[in-house]
Amino acid sequence: MIAIIDYGLGNLASVSNAFTKLGIPTEISSDPLVLTKTKALIFPGVGAAGEGMKNLAKKGLTKVIQEEVKRGKPVLGICLGMQLLFDKSEEGNVNCLGLLKGQVKKFRKERKIPQIGWNQVTMKKLFFNIPDKSFFYFVNSYYCLPAEKSIIVGETDYGEKFASIIVQNNIIATQFHPEKSGKVGFQLLKNWRNYYVD
Amino acid sequence: MLTKRIIPCLDMTEGKVVKGIRFETFRDAGDPVKLAKVYDRQGADELVFLDITATVENRDILLEVVRKTALEVTIPFSVGGGVRTVEDMRTILRAGADKVSVNTGAFRNPKLISDCANIFGSQCVVLSLDARKTGPGEWHVFINGGRTDTGTSVFDWTKKAATLGAGEILLTSIDSDGTKKGFDLELTRFVSSNLSIPVIASGGAGKLSDFAEVFEEGKADAALAASLFHFGELTVPDVKRYLKTKNILTRD
């Protein structure tokens, strides 16, 4: 079973609906025991970083996520979930989970913030059945700046170039919402299940 | 680069799409879930559902539509109509909507915007507003389905809404709505260039060139149309193909 981490932020239903459509069973849970037993984690989320970290702490999930990911359990971070995997976020100046080296920064070049809509991802590594420069759906004011450039496998331009997909061992994370990105988004979810979870 | 968005709008009452339905090629034309699937397949970038009667009795029917749509479509969608409280918004989001639009309820109680933005995030909160020209370079906000002049300028209200945490503005020109003579470019440009949040232009789409104009001259971030698409006069791919010839980037 794959668990979708419920920490009170974001549209969990849309993530679980997407997997349901793909015929992949998932379970929404905030129970540390379930998160420990499950074979992979989905770490979604929209909203503010500070609120996210606070909610994780309140639900007693900070440690279990850190431990499970360090132990090598496959995790898929989405949007705020991606950002919280890093060391620190400029949004509210909060310390995050520290599973990836780097910072989360605010967009500075474009006038309209948040970035809302479809933007292109330039792939440094190709994913099965996902063409280079495919469009994915983004909603974000902040982006990740990994310390290790080598973990960046997809890049997007919003006034400035930023990491839109990263891969480091068992961690995959996307700044966009694959569950809302039509065919290519669904393909990405399927690929993750097929190549990283199973 | 971020693309411009094309957004079909489904006006509903009692769970049926009501505005200008003549989808001859599709059976079950009034079924919002089926229409939503069609638009998703056509490459629409987002969908907007508006419950235009929005009575208490209709709320459950609306939520059922939201639940079914969430299971069927692969793109984001917003839902609005009669949203007055944080609880209203929570219920709609829980049913699977990505965003909720607020209009009269937010005008009467602006704190609704900040409360919802603080709890659910700005990206969920769309301020929908109906504007009518009242003088040169001056527009007023109309509420109650566009029937009541609030006397408040569009400039003041949109600025305030953005400060309170609205993530996007859905801007409908009452003057243009239903005319098919094009979007209100002056209004759209006025709002979009004065705000640092995205603006969805609505009302008046009638032909392909209207879309290019609303993006280039109106500075809109997204364009919405209802009957034009429902009647099948233009399809989403038609619009996108045309925009491509004008070098305006959209999602393929």
XYZ file of C-alpha atoms in Angstrom:
450
model
C 0.000 0.000 0.000
C 1.040 3.581 -0.693
C 0.181 6.145 1.972
C -0.743 9.757 1.294
C 0.435 11.774 4.271
C -2.414 13.751 5.809
C -1.161 16.709 7.779
C -4.204 18.879 7.356
C -2.968 20.844 4.359
C -3.941 20.608 0.752
C -6.235 18.773 -1.516
C -5.529 15.166 -0.596
C -8.646 13.986 -2.391
C -7.238 15.053 -5.751
C -4.075 13.036 -5.183
C -5.974 9.950 -4.094
C -8.501 10.385 -6.927
C -5.669 10.445 -9.443
C -4.246 7.157 -8.163
C -7.727 5.647 -8.056
C -8.144 6.511 -11.725
C -4.849 4.759 -12.402
C -6.072 1.708 -10.505
C -3.395 2.121 -7.833
C -4.662 1.752 -4.265
C -3.610 4.419 -1.771
C -4.537 5.254 1.770
C -4.784 8.733 3.263
C -3.298 8.621 6.738
C -1.864 10.664 9.566
C -1.094 7.621 11.668
C 2.677 7.214 12.227
C 2.208 3.442 12.437
C 0.600 3.300 9.024
C 3.303 5.534 7.563
C 5.946 3.206 8.981
C 4.357 0.039 7.586
C 3.435 1.295 4.145
C 5.835 0.659 1.257
C 5.880 4.202 -0.117
C 4.846 7.708 0.876
C 3.228 10.553 -0.982
C 3.902 13.906 0.620
C 1.508 16.427 -0.932
C 0.457 19.811 0.300
C -0.431 23.334 -0.606
C -0.226 26.338 1.655
C 2.436 27.978 3.754
C 5.671 26.282 4.838
C 5.364 27.435 8.453
C 1.851 26.087 8.712
C 3.040 22.830 7.121
C 5.879 22.260 9.576
C 3.663 23.218 12.500
C 0.995 20.754 11.414
C 3.539 17.952 10.941
C 4.817 18.549 14.484
C 1.316 18.748 15.922
C 0.391 15.407 14.367
C 3.664 13.867 15.489
C 4.771 13.153 11.918
C 8.051 15.065 11.605
C 10.238 12.285 12.917
C 8.514 9.384 11.261
C 8.810 11.017 7.827
C 12.490 11.813 8.404
C 13.236 8.293 9.580
C 11.297 6.483 6.869
C 12.841 8.541 4.091
C 16.337 8.125 5.530
C 15.701 4.407 5.696
C 15.176 4.454 1.953
C 11.402 4.325 1.650
C 10.285 5.773 -1.693
C 8.701 9.198 -1.280
C 6.998 11.460 -3.774
C 6.896 15.111 -2.689
C 4.409 17.394 -4.396
C 4.442 21.209 -4.326
C 4.697 22.249 -0.657
C 5.630 18.629 0.072
C 8.692 19.084 -2.167
C 9.679 22.310 -0.451
C 9.374 20.867 3.044
C 11.921 18.150 2.191
C 14.657 20.803 2.031
C 16.620 22.450 4.869
C 14.960 25.786 5.170
C 12.255 27.980 3.651
C 12.326 31.711 3.200
C 8.549 31.617 3.662
C 8.232 32.508 7.337
C 11.925 31.674 7.688
C 11.255 28.145 8.954
C 13.431 25.093 9.250
C 12.054 22.219 7.201
C 12.735 18.470 7.231
C 16.343 18.678 6.076
C 16.163 15.544 3.932
C 17.531 17.440 0.946
C 20.274 20.061 1.075
C 19.149 23.483 -0.018
C 16.798 26.385 0.483
C 13.330 27.464 -0.574
C 13.179 30.956 -2.108
C 10.500 33.352 -3.264
C 10.091 34.268 -6.933
C 11.511 37.714 -7.516
C 11.526 38.384 -11.230
C 7.911 38.023 -12.337
C 5.324 40.594 -11.334
C 2.478 38.134 -10.805
C 2.861 35.927 -7.784
C 1.820 33.171 -7.252
C 2.652 31.497 -10.503
C -0.662 29.873 -11.411
C -1.094 27.743 -14.480
C 0.665 25.544 -17.002
C 4.390 25.839 -17.473
C 6.969 23.842 -19.367
C 9.455 21.432 -17.862
C 12.798 20.984 -19.582
C 13.960 17.491 -18.760
C 17.570 16.696 -18.043
C 16.629 13.071 -17.852
C 13.811 11.569 -19.835
C 10.873 9.875 -18.224
C 9.011 7.059 -19.900
C 6.229 8.400 -22.139
C 6.686 12.019 -21.063
C 8.038 14.251 -23.840
C 10.654 16.865 -23.038
C 9.158 20.322 -22.509
C 5.775 18.940 -21.459
C 3.396 21.290 -19.663
C 2.486 20.730 -16.035
C 0.180 22.625 -13.677
C 1.902 24.877 -11.141
C 0.657 26.929 -8.212
C 3.538 28.404 -6.258
C 5.145 31.570 -4.956
C 8.271 29.807 -3.705
C 10.684 27.372 -5.336
C 13.486 25.046 -4.245
C 17.132 25.857 -4.688
C 18.967 22.558 -4.173
C 22.564 22.761 -2.950
C 23.408 19.813 -5.205
C 22.593 20.798 -8.771
C 22.930 17.165 -9.806
C 19.589 16.261 -8.212
C 17.709 18.592 -10.583
C 16.143 16.579 -13.407
C 13.514 19.056 -14.558
C 13.764 22.819 -14.868
C 11.148 25.502 -15.455
C 11.292 29.215 -16.208
C 9.218 31.767 -14.339
C 11.259 34.898 -14.782
C 14.072 32.810 -13.324
C 14.968 29.149 -13.835
C 14.010 26.857 -11.000
C 14.038 23.156 -10.155
C 10.642 21.675 -11.008
C 11.595 17.991 -10.622
C 14.316 16.595 -8.393
C 15.452 13.037 -7.852
C 17.802 11.888 -5.116
C 17.910 8.156 -4.459
C 14.500 7.229 -3.025
C 13.225 10.819 -3.117
C 11.354 12.231 -6.087
C 9.673 15.586 -5.847
C 7.831 17.898 -8.202
C 7.007 21.568 -7.752
C 3.976 21.135 -10.030
C 0.872 19.076 -9.353
C 1.084 15.862 -11.403
C -2.401 14.938 -10.152
C -3.766 18.035 -11.926
C -1.564 17.945 -15.008
C -3.623 15.911 -17.425
C -2.111 12.970 -19.293
C 1.559 13.707 -18.669
C 0.938 14.208 -14.967
C -0.818 10.884 -14.684
C 2.002 9.222 -16.612
C 4.475 10.609 -14.091
C 2.489 9.148 -11.203
C 2.315 5.816 -12.982
C 6.054 5.871 -13.687
C 6.800 6.609 -10.057
C 4.745 3.620 -8.965
C 6.219 1.334 -11.624
C 9.887 2.274 -11.345
C 10.378 3.561 -7.834
C 7.834 1.804 -5.664
C 7.588 -1.665 -7.188
C 7.249 30.343 -19.783
C 3.870 30.237 -18.137
C 1.091 29.765 -20.687
C -2.125 31.702 -21.039
C -5.090 29.627 -19.910
C -8.361 28.863 -21.706
C -11.166 28.131 -19.258
C -14.655 26.883 -20.134
C -17.256 27.947 -17.589
C -20.236 25.797 -16.626
C -23.139 27.747 -15.184
C -25.404 25.385 -13.319
C -28.683 25.239 -11.590
C -29.929 22.148 -9.788
C -26.960 20.215 -11.065
C -27.579 20.942 -14.750
C -25.621 23.214 -17.053
C -27.993 25.950 -18.064
C -26.291 28.584 -20.117
C -26.702 28.233 -23.849
C -26.532 24.518 -24.207
C -26.808 23.259 -27.746
C -24.104 20.677 -27.836
C -25.599 18.751 -30.693
C -22.708 16.372 -31.007
C -22.874 15.345 -27.392
C -25.681 13.538 -25.732
C -26.437 14.440 -22.119
C -25.559 18.008 -22.945
C -26.758 19.365 -19.644
C -24.687 16.958 -17.583
C -21.844 18.989 -16.052
C -19.661 15.975 -15.337
C -19.834 14.750 -18.929
C -19.171 18.237 -20.275
C -16.243 18.590 -17.915
C -14.761 15.375 -19.298
C -15.192 16.598 -22.859
C -13.401 19.860 -22.067
C -10.637 18.013 -20.245
C -10.076 15.827 -23.318
C -10.118 18.883 -25.584
C -7.227 20.384 -23.662
C -8.988 23.001 -21.540
C -6.539 24.319 -18.965
C -8.971 24.594 -16.130
C -12.719 24.539 -15.492
C -15.024 26.888 -13.634
C -18.352 25.759 -12.155
C -20.796 28.401 -11.031
C -23.972 27.515 -9.204
C -26.110 30.409 -10.328
C -29.081 29.687 -8.096
C -27.032 28.553 -5.118
C -29.876 27.794 -2.747
C -29.445 25.708 0.358
C -31.389 22.845 -1.220
C -29.133 22.950 -4.238
C -25.962 22.722 -2.201
C -26.041 18.934 -1.915
C -26.636 18.541 -5.625
C -23.706 20.846 -6.318
C -21.444 18.875 -3.988
C -22.398 15.664 -5.733
C -21.378 17.209 -9.065
C -18.082 18.336 -7.532
C -17.389 14.856 -6.171
C -18.078 13.176 -9.502
C -16.090 15.764 -11.442
C -13.117 15.350 -9.146
C -13.094 11.639 -9.945
C -13.289 12.208 -13.673
C -11.168 15.169 -14.709
C -7.390 15.498 -14.714
C -7.172 19.299 -14.608
C -7.893 21.856 -11.875
C -11.376 23.252 -11.378
C -12.965 25.933 -9.267
C -16.462 26.014 -7.840
C -18.487 29.015 -6.776
C -21.948 30.300 -6.053
C -23.391 31.342 -2.715
C -20.206 30.817 -0.714
C -20.641 32.760 2.527
C -18.545 31.051 5.176
C -15.283 29.239 5.780
C -17.372 26.100 6.269
C -18.939 26.525 2.810
C -15.475 26.671 1.338
C -14.211 23.733 3.351
C -17.117 21.549 2.209
C -16.521 22.348 -1.460
C -12.771 21.762 -1.200
C -13.348 18.485 0.660
C -15.638 17.382 -2.145
C -12.642 17.698 -4.453
C -12.599 21.211 -5.918
C -9.178 22.824 -6.265
C -10.362 26.374 -5.807
C -13.457 28.126 -4.577
C -14.715 31.427 -5.908
C -16.336 33.988 -3.657
C -18.341 36.985 -4.805
C -21.197 38.662 -2.907
C -20.333 36.796 0.295
C -16.801 38.204 0.248
C -17.966 41.701 -0.618
C -20.312 41.740 2.369
C -17.716 40.132 4.611
C -14.165 40.744 3.277
C -12.744 38.789 6.216
C -14.013 35.679 4.435
C -11.122 36.120 1.985
C -8.419 36.403 4.642
C -9.908 33.636 6.785
C -10.055 31.239 3.842
C -6.616 32.244 2.563
C -5.103 31.675 5.991
C -6.667 28.264 6.380
C -6.595 26.860 2.847
C -3.988 29.038 1.140
C -4.426 31.886 -1.329
C -4.257 29.504 -4.277
C -7.721 28.183 -3.308
C -9.374 31.568 -3.083
C -10.655 33.112 -6.290
C -12.325 36.484 -6.001
C -15.094 36.580 -8.561
C -16.444 40.006 -9.337
C -18.969 41.515 -11.713
C -18.066 44.962 -12.977
C -19.975 47.607 -14.898
C -18.659 50.820 -16.334
C -19.969 53.879 -14.521
C -17.824 56.587 -16.084
C -14.636 57.138 -18.071
C -12.013 54.790 -16.638
C -14.336 53.985 -13.734
C -16.054 50.693 -12.957
C -18.214 49.669 -10.024
C -18.533 46.310 -8.326
C -22.014 44.808 -8.689
C -23.225 42.046 -6.384
C -26.241 39.722 -6.127
C -25.639 38.208 -9.524
C -24.768 41.594 -11.006
C -28.050 43.212 -9.970
C -26.925 45.551 -7.176
C -24.499 48.447 -7.588
C -22.294 48.589 -4.504
C -20.947 52.013 -5.379
C -17.455 50.633 -4.719
C -14.838 51.035 -7.414
C -13.346 47.918 -8.970
C -9.895 49.337 -8.318
C -10.463 49.631 -4.560
C -12.131 46.251 -4.156
C -9.609 44.252 -6.204
C -6.677 45.910 -4.410
C -8.264 45.115 -1.073
C -9.091 41.539 -2.056
C -5.517 40.937 -3.212
C -4.166 42.335 0.055
C -6.540 40.110 2.021
C -5.121 37.077 0.248
C -7.192 36.326 -2.845
C -5.039 34.230 -5.178
C -6.735 35.149 -8.438
C -9.414 37.459 -9.782
C -12.237 36.203 -11.990
C -13.314 39.429 -13.630
C -16.643 39.510 -15.452
C -17.676 42.548 -17.436
C -21.452 42.915 -17.187
C -21.315 45.294 -20.150
C -19.715 42.677 -22.390
C -21.292 39.509 -21.026
C -23.510 37.838 -23.584
C -22.731 40.341 -26.347
C -20.130 38.176 -28.128
C -18.454 41.417 -29.141
C -15.224 40.675 -27.377
C -13.884 40.968 -23.861
C -13.827 44.332 -22.135
C -10.189 45.083 -22.892
C -10.065 48.397 -21.087
C -11.440 46.954 -17.851
C -9.268 43.842 -18.044
C -6.088 45.789 -18.693
C -6.962 48.237 -15.915
C -7.386 45.475 -13.343
C -4.598 43.193 -14.522
C -1.934 45.878 -14.710
C -2.813 47.221 -11.278
C -2.602 43.864 -9.526
C 0.166 41.407 -8.815
C -2.154 38.379 -8.868
C -3.480 36.653 -12.017
C -6.657 37.872 -13.684
C -9.142 35.668 -15.555
C -11.113 37.724 -18.074
C -14.758 36.810 -18.562
C -17.677 38.046 -20.622
C -17.981 38.776 -24.310
C -15.933 36.115 -26.097
C -17.373 35.692 -29.568
C -14.587 34.991 -32.007
C -10.989 33.816 -32.199
C -9.406 37.256 -32.315
C -11.111 38.171 -29.025
C -8.808 35.741 -27.257
C -5.621 37.159 -28.746
C -6.770 40.666 -27.877
C -7.627 39.915 -24.275
C -4.158 38.456 -23.740
C -2.177 41.036 -25.704
C -4.103 44.235 -25.087
C -6.091 43.216 -22.023
C -3.036 41.688 -20.296
C -5.236 38.863 -19.002
C -3.625 35.740 -17.585
C -6.551 33.524 -18.550
C -9.718 33.819 -20.614
C -13.060 32.278 -19.799
C -15.988 31.511 -22.072
C -19.243 29.635 -21.619
C -21.839 29.566 -24.371
C -19.250 29.962 -27.109
C -17.820 26.578 -26.172
C -21.109 24.988 -25.136
C -22.691 25.867 -28.478
C -19.675 24.400 -30.192
C -19.159 27.619 -32.162
C -15.531 27.357 -31.219
C -13.682 24.572 -29.496
C -10.794 24.853 -27.087
C -8.396 23.380 -29.710
C -9.625 25.979 -32.253
C -8.707 28.769 -29.869
C -5.343 27.270 -29.024
C -4.423 26.672 -32.661
C -5.314 30.282 -33.432
C -3.306 31.641 -30.491
C -0.317 29.650 -31.697
C -0.411 31.505 -35.015
C -0.294 34.733 -32.978
C 2.719 33.472 -31.029
C 0.767 33.321 -27.801
C 1.887 30.335 -25.773
C -0.717 27.846 -24.601
C -0.500 24.251 -23.463
C -0.580 21.894 -26.480
